[in-house]
Each structure stands twice: as C-alpha cells, then as structure tokens.
C-alpha cells in the first residue's frame, strides 16, 4: 500500500564532519585562502565518477584547491555565476566506507546542492518518508555532528518561490553569520561581507529571497517543525 503524500518530507540538514572523516576536498576548503564554500551540484554512482561542483572562488584558487587530491584524475574549470564550475573526474569518493554505506543504504533521496563551508560545516537536503528520514538522522549522527535545520512537505511541482543561486547564497550567508539567530547576532553588513557585495545589494537579495520562501511556504501548506 502506498504512503500518503503528506508523509513525504523534505529536510535540510546541517552537519560537521570530524576532521578525521572529512572529505579531502572539504578539508582543502577549510585550508585554502580565497574560497569559502563549494557546492556539489551533480555526482555519479559509487566508485569512479565525474562530479560537477561550483566554488565561490577564481579558477586559479580552485585549481590550487583540487591539485593535491590524489583521487582526482582530470579537472575542467569554467568561470561562471561569480565563481568557478569544476567538472572533476575522480577514481573514488574518498569518504569513510561506513559513511558511504550509510548514505547508499539510506531509504531517502539526496537533493543537490550539497554545500561545504570553510567553517567545516556541510548543508544538504534529503527527501523521504518521515520514518526513513528519522532513521537516517539517527544513523548519521553516529558519525557527524548533525542538526535538522528545516522540515517541509515535499512537492514534485516546481514552486514559483524557487530561489535564484544568488538569493540562496544570501540566505546561506545570513544563516552562517547569525542574521536569523534569536537574538540576532549578525547584520546585513556581515552578509554583504560574506558575499563580497554592497550592503544594499545584500539587503535586496535577502528581502527577495525571504519573499519567495514565504510565498512558497504559504502556497504549499506551511512548514512542519518535526520529522
């Protein structure tokens, strides 16, 4: 018997891998100057694969970032969207086998992008039944300091409230600097510094992103607070 669509959730997780199990590319993001985050946009099956990522850095910095990674065999870099896209062929993922088994065995689907920050945190989304998401959350916390950042019903249709890349970056930055903390610990100026733009531009990006998010939440029936 099929499950009711209302039990299918989209969950945003934010975690921090211990340095001992952190992916080498993520480890490099925390070490190399000139890059603060990378977004894994597309990836292949387990084993050798060509992945597509975007980094908020110039091509020379991304080249420096990826050069020491042993599993990387070829890299094609393309400037775009205020950063650099990287098509990377790697012979293996270089994650701990236990984590790979957990992810590949989970009864949930992972949505792009997976965002890696220079603070050591990683942000990703998964879709599945509430029970399956709960099981995955319990399992991943054995390896990663992980928190649930947001839960909402999953809808297959594209929302009119879909954020642009730059608006999503603005919200990511706002969360990172504490703009949405209670009490607030970050300001629009801090977001502007993260995005390397003017305060007025950062404020406009935040306002437009908030408007789209709230419109999408209203039209999809709201946001749930629990898995």
PDB file of N, CA and C in Angstrom, residues 163-218:
ATOM      1  N   UNK A 163      14.303  29.797  -5.415  1.00  0.00           N
ATOM      2  CA  UNK A 163      15.304  30.849  -5.281  1.00  0.00           C
ATOM      3  C   UNK A 163      16.309  30.802  -6.415  1.00  0.00           C
ATOM      4  N   UNK A 164      16.829  31.971  -6.763  1.00  0.00           N
ATOM      5  CA  UNK A 164      17.962  32.013  -7.675  1.00  0.00           C
ATOM      6  C   UNK A 164      19.206  31.582  -6.896  1.00  0.00           C
ATOM      7  N   UNK A 165      20.276  31.271  -7.617  1.00  0.00           N
ATOM      8  CA  UNK A 165      21.527  30.860  -6.972  1.00  0.00           C
ATOM      9  C   UNK A 165      22.023  31.947  -6.016  1.00  0.00           C
ATOM     10  N   UNK A 166      21.954  33.196  -6.469  1.00  0.00           N
ATOM     11  CA  UNK A 166      22.471  34.297  -5.659  1.00  0.00           C
ATOM     12  C   UNK A 166      21.605  34.513  -4.417  1.00  0.00           C
ATOM     13  N   UNK A 167      20.280  34.362  -4.548  1.00  0.00           N
ATOM     14  CA  UNK A 167      19.400  34.500  -3.388  1.00  0.00           C
ATOM     15  C   UNK A 167      19.642  33.385  -2.379  1.00  0.00           C
ATOM     16  N   UNK A 168      19.869  32.172  -2.879  1.00  0.00           N
ATOM     17  CA  UNK A 168      20.160  31.055  -1.967  1.00  0.00           C
ATOM     18  C   UNK A 168      21.478  31.307  -1.237  1.00  0.00           C
ATOM     19  N   UNK A 169      22.470  31.836  -1.968  1.00  0.00           N
ATOM     20  CA  UNK A 169      23.743  32.165  -1.339  1.00  0.00           C
ATOM     21  C   UNK A 169      23.548  33.202  -0.229  1.00  0.00           C
ATOM     22  N   UNK A 170      22.661  34.180  -0.488  1.00  0.00           N
ATOM     23  CA  UNK A 170      22.411  35.227   0.506  1.00  0.00           C
ATOM     24  C   UNK A 170      21.801  34.629   1.771  1.00  0.00           C
ATOM     25  N   UNK A 171      20.853  33.700   1.616  1.00  0.00           N
ATOM     26  CA  UNK A 171      20.243  33.072   2.788  1.00  0.00           C
ATOM     27  C   UNK A 171      21.250  32.183   3.517  1.00  0.00           C
ATOM     28  N   UNK A 172      22.074  31.448   2.752  1.00  0.00           N
ATOM     29  CA  UNK A 172      23.125  30.634   3.379  1.00  0.00           C
ATOM     30  C   UNK A 172      24.042  31.514   4.219  1.00  0.00           C
ATOM     31  N   UNK A 173      24.430  32.650   3.642  1.00  0.00           N
ATOM     32  CA  UNK A 173      25.322  33.564   4.358  1.00  0.00           C
ATOM     33  C   UNK A 173      24.631  34.145   5.586  1.00  0.00           C
ATOM     34  N   UNK A 174      23.347  34.484   5.439  1.00  0.00           N
ATOM     35  CA  UNK A 174      22.603  35.070   6.553  1.00  0.00           C
ATOM     36  C   UNK A 174      22.520  34.101   7.731  1.00  0.00           C
ATOM     37  N   UNK A 175      22.281  32.822   7.422  1.00  0.00           N
ATOM     38  CA  UNK A 175      22.244  31.802   8.481  1.00  0.00           C
ATOM     39  C   UNK A 175      23.625  31.659   9.122  1.00  0.00           C
ATOM     40  N   UNK A 176      24.663  31.638   8.280  1.00  0.00           N
ATOM     41  CA  UNK A 176      26.025  31.423   8.771  1.00  0.00           C
ATOM     42  C   UNK A 176      26.484  32.536   9.713  1.00  0.00           C
ATOM     43  N   UNK A 177      26.095  33.787   9.427  1.00  0.00           N
ATOM     44  CA  UNK A 177      26.577  34.910  10.253  1.00  0.00           C
ATOM     45  C   UNK A 177      25.668  35.196  11.444  1.00  0.00           C
ATOM     46  N   UNK A 178      24.561  34.460  11.575  1.00  0.00           N
ATOM     47  CA  UNK A 178      23.673  34.665  12.715  1.00  0.00           C
ATOM     48  C   UNK A 178      22.578  35.690  12.502  1.00  0.00           C
ATOM     49  N   UNK A 179      22.288  36.020  11.242  1.00  0.00           N
ATOM     50  CA  UNK A 179      21.255  37.015  10.949  1.00  0.00           C
ATOM     51  C   UNK A 179      19.876  36.549  11.430  1.00  0.00           C
ATOM     52  N   UNK A 180      19.657  35.226  11.421  1.00  0.00           N
ATOM     53  CA  UNK A 180      18.358  34.690  11.840  1.00  0.00           C
ATOM     54  C   UNK A 180      18.395  34.109  13.254  1.00  0.00           C
ATOM     55  N   UNK A 181      19.500  34.298  13.956  1.00  0.00           N
ATOM     56  CA  UNK A 181      19.556  33.850  15.348  1.00  0.00           C
ATOM     57  C   UNK A 181      18.590  34.668  16.199  1.00  0.00           C
ATOM     58  N   UNK A 182      18.162  34.078  17.302  1.00  0.00           N
ATOM     59  CA  UNK A 182      17.300  34.790  18.257  1.00  0.00           C
ATOM     60  C   UNK A 182      17.985  34.760  19.618  1.00  0.00           C
ATOM     61  N   UNK A 183      18.506  35.897  20.114  1.00  0.00           N
ATOM     62  CA  UNK A 183      18.500  37.198  19.440  1.00  0.00           C
ATOM     63  C   UNK A 183      19.487  37.233  18.280  1.00  0.00           C
ATOM     64  N   UNK A 184      19.275  38.156  17.354  1.00  0.00           N
ATOM     65  CA  UNK A 184      20.101  38.267  16.156  1.00  0.00           C
ATOM     66  C   UNK A 184      21.542  38.620  16.514  1.00  0.00           C
ATOM     67  N   UNK A 185      22.490  37.873  15.934  1.00  0.00           N
ATOM     68  CA  UNK A 185      23.907  38.123  16.210  1.00  0.00           C
ATOM     69  C   UNK A 185      24.664  38.600  14.978  1.00  0.00           C
ATOM     70  N   UNK A 186      24.015  38.620  13.827  1.00  0.00           N
ATOM     71  CA  UNK A 186      24.644  39.076  12.591  1.00  0.00           C
ATOM     72  C   UNK A 186      23.787  40.131  11.918  1.00  0.00           C
ATOM     73  N   UNK A 187      24.402  40.956  11.082  1.00  0.00           N
ATOM     74  CA  UNK A 187      23.711  42.054  10.416  1.00  0.00           C
ATOM     75  C   UNK A 187      23.835  41.916   8.903  1.00  0.00           C
ATOM     76  N   UNK A 188      23.093  42.752   8.187  1.00  0.00           N
ATOM     77  CA  UNK A 188      23.156  42.758   6.726  1.00  0.00           C
ATOM     78  C   UNK A 188      24.587  43.026   6.267  1.00  0.00           C
ATOM     79  N   UNK A 189      25.292  43.868   7.010  1.00  0.00           N
ATOM     80  CA  UNK A 189      26.680  44.165   6.652  1.00  0.00           C
ATOM     81  C   UNK A 189      27.546  42.910   6.693  1.00  0.00           C
ATOM     82  N   UNK A 190      27.255  42.002   7.622  1.00  0.00           N
ATOM     83  CA  UNK A 190      28.003  40.752   7.710  1.00  0.00           C
ATOM     84  C   UNK A 190      27.704  39.855   6.505  1.00  0.00           C
ATOM     85  N   UNK A 191      26.430  39.857   6.089  1.00  0.00           N
ATOM     86  CA  UNK A 191      26.051  39.093   4.900  1.00  0.00           C
ATOM     87  C   UNK A 191      26.766  39.656   3.679  1.00  0.00           C
ATOM     88  N   UNK A 192      26.805  40.987   3.576  1.00  0.00           N
ATOM     89  CA  UNK A 192      27.484  41.635   2.458  1.00  0.00           C
ATOM     90  C   UNK A 192      28.959  41.246   2.408  1.00  0.00           C
ATOM     91  N   UNK A 193      29.580  41.162   3.577  1.00  0.00           N
ATOM     92  CA  UNK A 193      30.991  40.776   3.626  1.00  0.00           C
ATOM     93  C   UNK A 193      31.182  39.341   3.145  1.00  0.00           C
ATOM     94  N   UNK A 194      30.247  38.454   3.523  1.00  0.00           N
ATOM     95  CA  UNK A 194      30.327  37.060   3.088  1.00  0.00           C
ATOM     96  C   UNK A 194      30.181  36.939   1.580  1.00  0.00           C
ATOM     97  N   UNK A 195      29.299  37.775   1.005  1.00  0.00           N
ATOM     98  CA  UNK A 195      29.016  37.703  -0.432  1.00  0.00           C
ATOM     99  C   UNK A 195      29.940  38.582  -1.262  1.00  0.00           C
ATOM    100  N   UNK A 196      30.734  39.417  -0.573  1.00  0.00           N
ATOM    101  CA  UNK A 196      31.616  40.366  -1.259  1.00  0.00           C
ATOM    102  C   UNK A 196      30.813  41.298  -2.167  1.00  0.00           C
ATOM    103  N   UNK A 197      29.783  41.905  -1.570  1.00  0.00           N
ATOM    104  CA  UNK A 197      28.949  42.845  -2.316  1.00  0.00           C
ATOM    105  C   UNK A 197      28.597  44.005  -1.395  1.00  0.00           C
ATOM    106  N   UNK A 198      27.876  44.994  -1.923  1.00  0.00           N
ATOM    107  CA  UNK A 198      27.494  46.141  -1.111  1.00  0.00           C
ATOM    108  C   UNK A 198      26.398  45.759  -0.129  1.00  0.00           C
ATOM    109  N   UNK A 199      26.246  46.578   0.917  1.00  0.00           N
ATOM    110  CA  UNK A 199      25.210  46.324   1.922  1.00  0.00           C
ATOM    111  C   UNK A 199      23.827  46.398   1.290  1.00  0.00           C
ATOM    112  N   UNK A 200      23.620  47.349   0.380  1.00  0.00           N
ATOM    113  CA  UNK A 200      22.305  47.497  -0.252  1.00  0.00           C
ATOM    114  C   UNK A 200      21.965  46.282  -1.109  1.00  0.00           C
ATOM    115  N   UNK A 201      22.972  45.744  -1.812  1.00  0.00           N
ATOM    116  CA  UNK A 201      22.733  44.554  -2.632  1.00  0.00           C
ATOM    117  C   UNK A 201      22.402  43.350  -1.757  1.00  0.00           C
ATOM    118  N   UNK A 202      23.140  43.181  -0.649  1.00  0.00           N
ATOM    119  CA  UNK A 202      22.871  42.071   0.265  1.00  0.00           C
ATOM    120  C   UNK A 202      21.463  42.178   0.842  1.00  0.00           C
ATOM    121  N   UNK A 203      21.066  43.397   1.227  1.00  0.00           N
ATOM    122  CA  UNK A 203      19.730  43.601   1.780  1.00  0.00           C
ATOM    123  C   UNK A 203      18.647  43.260   0.772  1.00  0.00           C
ATOM    124  N   UNK A 204      18.857  43.662  -0.475  1.00  0.00           N
ATOM    125  CA  UNK A 204      17.869  43.371  -1.522  1.00  0.00           C
ATOM    126  C   UNK A 204      17.770  41.875  -1.787  1.00  0.00           C
ATOM    127  N   UNK A 205      18.916  41.188  -1.819  1.00  0.00           N
ATOM    128  CA  UNK A 205      18.911  39.740  -2.024  1.00  0.00           C
ATOM    129  C   UNK A 205      18.159  39.021  -0.906  1.00  0.00           C
ATOM    130  N   UNK A 206      18.402  39.446   0.334  1.00  0.00           N
ATOM    131  CA  UNK A 206      17.720  38.821   1.472  1.00  0.00           C
ATOM    132  C   UNK A 206      16.219  39.049   1.389  1.00  0.00           C
ATOM    133  N   UNK A 207      15.810  40.289   1.082  1.00  0.00           N
ATOM    134  CA  UNK A 207      14.372  40.600   1.018  1.00  0.00           C
ATOM    135  C   UNK A 207      13.675  39.790  -0.074  1.00  0.00           C
ATOM    136  N   UNK A 208      14.288  39.707  -1.244  1.00  0.00           N
ATOM    137  CA  UNK A 208      13.669  38.959  -2.340  1.00  0.00           C
ATOM    138  C   UNK A 208      13.623  37.463  -2.029  1.00  0.00           C
ATOM    139  N   UNK A 209      14.698  36.954  -1.416  1.00  0.00           N
ATOM    140  CA  UNK A 209      14.722  35.536  -1.054  1.00  0.00           C
ATOM    141  C   UNK A 209      13.664  35.228  -0.009  1.00  0.00           C
ATOM    142  N   UNK A 210      13.547  36.079   0.998  1.00  0.00           N
ATOM    143  CA  UNK A 210      12.535  35.878   2.040  1.00  0.00           C
ATOM    144  C   UNK A 210      11.135  35.913   1.448  1.00  0.00           C
ATOM    145  N   UNK A 211      10.899  36.827   0.510  1.00  0.00           N
ATOM    146  CA  UNK A 211       9.578  36.927  -0.111  1.00  0.00           C
ATOM    147  C   UNK A 211       9.238  35.646  -0.865  1.00  0.00           C
ATOM    148  N   UNK A 212      10.211  35.100  -1.581  1.00  0.00           N
ATOM    149  CA  UNK A 212       9.962  33.876  -2.343  1.00  0.00           C
ATOM    150  C   UNK A 212       9.741  32.685  -1.422  1.00  0.00           C
ATOM    151  N   UNK A 213      10.555  32.604  -0.366  1.00  0.00           N
ATOM    152  CA  UNK A 213      10.424  31.492   0.574  1.00  0.00           C
ATOM    153  C   UNK A 213       9.064  31.528   1.258  1.00  0.00           C
ATOM    154  N   UNK A 214       8.641  32.700   1.709  1.00  0.00           N
ATOM    155  CA  UNK A 214       7.362  32.805   2.408  1.00  0.00           C
ATOM    156  C   UNK A 214       6.193  32.551   1.470  1.00  0.00           C
ATOM    157  N   UNK A 215       6.288  33.002   0.220  1.00  0.00           N
ATOM    158  CA  UNK A 215       5.235  32.731  -0.754  1.00  0.00           C
ATOM    159  C   UNK A 215       5.123  31.240  -1.021  1.00  0.00           C
ATOM    160  N   UNK A 216       6.287  30.582  -1.174  1.00  0.00           N
ATOM    161  CA  UNK A 216       6.291  29.144  -1.415  1.00  0.00           C
ATOM    162  C   UNK A 216       5.717  28.385  -0.223  1.00  0.00           C
ATOM    163  N   UNK A 217       6.075  28.809   0.992  1.00  0.00           N
ATOM    164  CA  UNK A 217       5.575  28.141   2.198  1.00  0.00           C
ATOM    165  C   UNK A 217       4.064  28.284   2.311  1.00  0.00           C
ATOM    166  N   UNK A 218       3.567  29.472   2.002  1.00  0.00           N
ATOM    167  CA  UNK A 218       2.117  29.714   2.092  1.00  0.00           C
ATOM    168  C   UNK A 218       1.340  28.880   1.089  1.00  0.00           C
TER     169      UNK A 218
END
